[in-house]
Coordinates of C-alpha atoms in Angstrom, one line a residue:
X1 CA 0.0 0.0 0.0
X2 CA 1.5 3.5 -0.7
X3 CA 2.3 6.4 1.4
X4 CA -0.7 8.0 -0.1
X5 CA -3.0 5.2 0.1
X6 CA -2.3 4.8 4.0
X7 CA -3.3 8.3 4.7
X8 CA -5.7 8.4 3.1
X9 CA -7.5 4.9 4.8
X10 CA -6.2 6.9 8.1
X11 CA -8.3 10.0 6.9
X12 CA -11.6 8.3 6.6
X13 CA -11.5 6.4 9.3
X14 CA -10.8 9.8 11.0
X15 CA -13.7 11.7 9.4
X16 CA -16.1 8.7 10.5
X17 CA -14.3 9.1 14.3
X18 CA -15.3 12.5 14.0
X19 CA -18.5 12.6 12.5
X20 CA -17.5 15.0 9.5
X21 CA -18.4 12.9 6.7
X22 CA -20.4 15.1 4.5
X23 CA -18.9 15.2 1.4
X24 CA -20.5 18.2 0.4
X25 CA -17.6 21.0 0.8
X26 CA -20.4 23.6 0.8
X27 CA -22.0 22.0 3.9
X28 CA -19.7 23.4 7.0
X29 CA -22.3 21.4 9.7
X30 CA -19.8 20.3 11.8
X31 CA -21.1 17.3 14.1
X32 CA -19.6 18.2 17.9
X33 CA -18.3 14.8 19.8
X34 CA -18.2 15.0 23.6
X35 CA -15.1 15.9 24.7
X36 CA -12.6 13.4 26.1
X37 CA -12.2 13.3 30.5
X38 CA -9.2 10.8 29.5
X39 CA -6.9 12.2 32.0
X40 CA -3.9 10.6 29.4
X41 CA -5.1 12.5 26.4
X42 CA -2.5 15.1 24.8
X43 CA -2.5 18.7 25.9
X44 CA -4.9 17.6 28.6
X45 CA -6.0 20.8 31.5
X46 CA -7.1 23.4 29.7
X47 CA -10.8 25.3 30.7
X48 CA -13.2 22.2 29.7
X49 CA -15.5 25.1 28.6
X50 CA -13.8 26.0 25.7
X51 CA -12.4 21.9 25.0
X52 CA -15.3 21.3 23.1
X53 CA -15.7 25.0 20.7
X54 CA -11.3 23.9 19.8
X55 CA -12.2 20.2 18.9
X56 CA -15.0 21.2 16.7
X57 CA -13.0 23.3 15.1
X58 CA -10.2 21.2 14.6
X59 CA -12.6 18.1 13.2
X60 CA -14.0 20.6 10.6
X61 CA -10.5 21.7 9.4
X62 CA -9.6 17.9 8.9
X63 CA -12.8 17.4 7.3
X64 CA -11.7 20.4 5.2
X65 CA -8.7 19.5 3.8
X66 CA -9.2 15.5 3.8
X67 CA -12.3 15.6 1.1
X68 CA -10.2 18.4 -0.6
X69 CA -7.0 16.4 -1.0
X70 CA -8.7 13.2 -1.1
X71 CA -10.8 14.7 -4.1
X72 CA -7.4 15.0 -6.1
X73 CA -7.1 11.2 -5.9
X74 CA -10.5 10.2 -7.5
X75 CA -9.6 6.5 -7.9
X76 CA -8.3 6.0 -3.8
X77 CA -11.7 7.8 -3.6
X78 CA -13.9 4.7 -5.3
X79 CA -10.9 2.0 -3.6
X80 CA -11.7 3.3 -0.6
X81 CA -16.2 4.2 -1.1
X82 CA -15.5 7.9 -0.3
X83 CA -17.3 8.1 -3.7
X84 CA -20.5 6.6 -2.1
X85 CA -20.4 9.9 0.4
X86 CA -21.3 12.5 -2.2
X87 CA -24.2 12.9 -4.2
X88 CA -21.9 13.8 -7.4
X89 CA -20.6 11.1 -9.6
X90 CA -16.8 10.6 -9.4
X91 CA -15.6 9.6 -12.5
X92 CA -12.0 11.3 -13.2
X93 CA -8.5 9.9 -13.4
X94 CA -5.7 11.6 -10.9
X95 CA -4.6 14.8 -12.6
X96 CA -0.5 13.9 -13.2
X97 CA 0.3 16.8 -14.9
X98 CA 3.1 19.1 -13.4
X99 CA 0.5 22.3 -13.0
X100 CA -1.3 19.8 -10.5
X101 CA 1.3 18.9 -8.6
X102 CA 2.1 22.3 -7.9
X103 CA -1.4 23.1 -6.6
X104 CA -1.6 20.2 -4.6
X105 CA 1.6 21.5 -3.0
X106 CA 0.2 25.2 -2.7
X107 CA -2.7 23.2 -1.0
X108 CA -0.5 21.4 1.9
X109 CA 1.6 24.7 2.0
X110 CA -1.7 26.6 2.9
X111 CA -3.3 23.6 5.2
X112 CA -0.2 23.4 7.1
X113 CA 0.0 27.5 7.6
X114 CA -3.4 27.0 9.0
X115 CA -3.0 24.3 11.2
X116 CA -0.6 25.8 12.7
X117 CA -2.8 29.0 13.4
X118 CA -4.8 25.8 15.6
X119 CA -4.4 25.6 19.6
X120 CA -3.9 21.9 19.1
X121 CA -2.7 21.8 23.0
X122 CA -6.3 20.8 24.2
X123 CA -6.9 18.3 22.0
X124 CA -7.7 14.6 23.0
X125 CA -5.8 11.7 22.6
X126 CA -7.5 10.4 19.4
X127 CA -7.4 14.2 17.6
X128 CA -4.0 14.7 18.7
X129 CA -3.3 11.5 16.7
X130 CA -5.1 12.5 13.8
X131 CA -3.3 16.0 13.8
X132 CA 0.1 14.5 14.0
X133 CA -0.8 12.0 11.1
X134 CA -2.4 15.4 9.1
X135 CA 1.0 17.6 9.6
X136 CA 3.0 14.6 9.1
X137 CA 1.0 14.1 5.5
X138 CA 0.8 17.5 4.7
X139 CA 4.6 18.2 5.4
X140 CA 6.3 15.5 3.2
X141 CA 3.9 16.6 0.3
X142 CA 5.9 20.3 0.6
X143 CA 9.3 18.8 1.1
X144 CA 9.3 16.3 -1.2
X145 CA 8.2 18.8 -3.9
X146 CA 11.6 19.1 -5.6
X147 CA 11.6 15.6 -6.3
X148 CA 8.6 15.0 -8.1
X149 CA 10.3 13.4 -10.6
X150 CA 12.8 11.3 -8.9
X151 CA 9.8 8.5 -8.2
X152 CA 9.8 7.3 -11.8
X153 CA 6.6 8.0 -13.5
X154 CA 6.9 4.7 -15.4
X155 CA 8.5 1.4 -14.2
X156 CA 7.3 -2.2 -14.3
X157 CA 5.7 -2.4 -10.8
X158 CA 3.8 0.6 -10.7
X159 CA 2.9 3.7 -13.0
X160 CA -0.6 4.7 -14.7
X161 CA 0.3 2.2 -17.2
X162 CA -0.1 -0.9 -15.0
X163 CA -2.3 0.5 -11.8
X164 CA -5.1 2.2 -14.7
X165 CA -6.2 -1.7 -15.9
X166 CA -5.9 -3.0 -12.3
X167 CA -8.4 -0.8 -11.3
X168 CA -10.5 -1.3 -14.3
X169 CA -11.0 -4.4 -13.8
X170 CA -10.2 -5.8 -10.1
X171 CA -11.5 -2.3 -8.2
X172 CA -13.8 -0.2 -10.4
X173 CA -17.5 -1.2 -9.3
X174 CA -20.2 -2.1 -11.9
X175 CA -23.4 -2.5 -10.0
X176 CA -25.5 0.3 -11.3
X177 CA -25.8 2.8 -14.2
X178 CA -23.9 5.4 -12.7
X179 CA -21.2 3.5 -12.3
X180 CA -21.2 2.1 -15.0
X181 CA -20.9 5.9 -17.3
X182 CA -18.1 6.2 -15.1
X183 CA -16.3 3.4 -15.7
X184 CA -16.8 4.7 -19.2
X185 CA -15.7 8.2 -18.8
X186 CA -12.3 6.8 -17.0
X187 CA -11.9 4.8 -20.1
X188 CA -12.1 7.9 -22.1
X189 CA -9.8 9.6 -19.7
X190 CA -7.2 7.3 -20.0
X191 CA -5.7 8.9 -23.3
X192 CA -5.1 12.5 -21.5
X193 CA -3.6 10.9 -18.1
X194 CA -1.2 8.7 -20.4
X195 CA -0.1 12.0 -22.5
X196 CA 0.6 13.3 -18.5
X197 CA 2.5 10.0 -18.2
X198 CA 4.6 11.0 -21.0
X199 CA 5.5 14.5 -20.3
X200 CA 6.8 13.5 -17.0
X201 CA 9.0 10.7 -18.6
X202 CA 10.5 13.8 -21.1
X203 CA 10.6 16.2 -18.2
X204 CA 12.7 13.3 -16.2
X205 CA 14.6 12.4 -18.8
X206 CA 16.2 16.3 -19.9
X207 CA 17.0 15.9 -15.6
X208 CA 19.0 13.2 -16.4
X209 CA 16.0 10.5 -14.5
X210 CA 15.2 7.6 -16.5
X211 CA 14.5 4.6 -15.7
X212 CA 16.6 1.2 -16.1
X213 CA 16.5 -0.4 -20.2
X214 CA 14.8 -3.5 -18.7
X215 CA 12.3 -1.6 -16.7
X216 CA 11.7 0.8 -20.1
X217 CA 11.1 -2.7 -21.8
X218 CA 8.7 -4.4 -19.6
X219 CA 6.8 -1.3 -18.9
X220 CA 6.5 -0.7 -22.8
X221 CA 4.9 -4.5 -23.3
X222 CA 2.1 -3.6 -20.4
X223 CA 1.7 -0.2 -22.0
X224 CA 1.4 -2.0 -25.6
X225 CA -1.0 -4.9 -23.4
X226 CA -3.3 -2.2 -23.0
X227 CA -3.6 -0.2 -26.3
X228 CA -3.5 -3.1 -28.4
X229 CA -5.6 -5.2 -26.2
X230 CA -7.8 -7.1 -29.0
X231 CA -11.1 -6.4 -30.1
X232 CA -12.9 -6.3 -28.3
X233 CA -10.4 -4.9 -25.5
X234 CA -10.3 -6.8 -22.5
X235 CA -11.8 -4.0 -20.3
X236 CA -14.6 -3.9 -22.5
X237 CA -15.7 -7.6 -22.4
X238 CA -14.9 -7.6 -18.8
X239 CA -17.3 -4.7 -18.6
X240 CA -19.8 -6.3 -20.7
X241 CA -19.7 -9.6 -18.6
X242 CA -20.2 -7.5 -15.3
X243 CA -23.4 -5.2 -16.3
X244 CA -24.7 -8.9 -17.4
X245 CA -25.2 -9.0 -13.2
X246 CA -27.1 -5.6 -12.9
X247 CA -30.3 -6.5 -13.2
X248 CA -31.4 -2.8 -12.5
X249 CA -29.9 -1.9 -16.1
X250 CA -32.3 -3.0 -18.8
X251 CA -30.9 -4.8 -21.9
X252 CA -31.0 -2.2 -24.2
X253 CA -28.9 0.2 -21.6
X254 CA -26.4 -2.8 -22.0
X255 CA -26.0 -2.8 -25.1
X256 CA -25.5 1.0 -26.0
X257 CA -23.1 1.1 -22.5
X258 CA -21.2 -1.5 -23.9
X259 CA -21.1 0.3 -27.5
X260 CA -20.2 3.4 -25.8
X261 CA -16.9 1.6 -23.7
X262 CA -15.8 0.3 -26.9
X263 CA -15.7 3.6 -28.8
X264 CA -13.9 5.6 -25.7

């Protein structure tokens, strides 16, 4: 499991813990847990009084910046159901471009500034965990910002190239028509992010990064694995024999999904 991927499973199971699972950023209803008497929690002793008005805010601030960073990752979003908490369909691919990268490290830069704007020292045990997790997260995303490109976009364990048909087909959920357009809009996506892919191999490369010959070769087989797939591509008769098992889409809806998956 990757860095990210850990945080993020640590991120929802800290929005469920406290109660800020609304996925709707407009919605700032924070729901107020009864503060901790553990006489072991962190930054215990403060005026109980005002314990409850500085957890509250704290829990909305992680709520804050966990959908927004989380909503940067759309695919840990459907691995992990976050998708299932909003009422929009999620249905994109990770932006990989380098203008992302540096908004999503403008992003920590600005959490972290925050946070630290936060009297943390009255926190209980379980939020002071969750805010040392969040400033650890947010604080490798700044400093490892020079090396973007030092992870090698493209190798033969992991890369867009092998994780996008992983998902496809052992993670992406087909049990309904919505999620079944957007396994079709991801297919249709997959063109742009692997253009992304490519950029960051040329930007790498003019820095002197490039990966090893054999991993160039075995990366280039997957890649060819999944462009020249067959007709029809294996995603698309994997997708076909899954919405066979929806019995809420009619036959007809099958048939034109499946037509539409093969064109994107």
């Amino acid at each position: 499991m990757s860095v990210r991927k850990l945080f993020f499973v640590l991120l929802a199971l800290a929005l469920t813990a406290v109660g800020c699972t609304d996925a709707n950023p407009g919605d700032t209803t924070t729901t107020t847990a009864t503060p901790s008497t553990n006489t072991d929690a962190v930054g215990g002793g403060s005026d109980p009084a005002v314990e409850p008005l500085i957890a509250a805010e704290f829990r909305q601030f992680v709520n804050d910046v966990g959908w927004a960073m989380i909503r940067r990752s759309p695919e840990d979003m459907t691995d992990l159901g976050l998708d299932r908490l909003t009422s929009e369909r999620i249905d994109g691919l990770t932006d990989l471009s380098a203008a992302s990268h540096r908004d999503t490290v403008s992003m920590a830069r600005e959490a972290l500034a925050r946070l630290n704007t936060l009297d943390t020292s009255a926190l209980d045990h379980d939020d002071a965990v969750t805010e040392i997790v969040l400033r650890w997260y947010l604080q490798d995303i700044v400093d490892m910002a020079p090396y973007r490109l030092h992870d090698s976009p493209v190798n033969f364990i992991t890369g867009a190239h092998a994780n996008f048909p992983e998902f496809m087909a052992d993670i992406h959920p087909v049990d309904s028509l919505d999620s079944a357009e957007a396994y079709i809009a991801r297919i249709d996506a997959a063109g742009d992010q692997m253009s992304q892919v490519a950029a960051n191999l040329e930007a790498a490369a003019r820095q002197g990064l490039t990966p090893t010959q054999r991993g160039i070769d075995i990366a280039g087989w997957q890649v060819n694995n999944v462009i020249n797939g067959g007709l029809p591509h294996p995603l698309v008769s994997d997708f076909e024999a899954r919405l066979e098992q929806v019995d809420s889409i009619s036959e007809s809806a099958r048939r034109q999904l499946v037509s539409a998956a093969a064109v994107a």
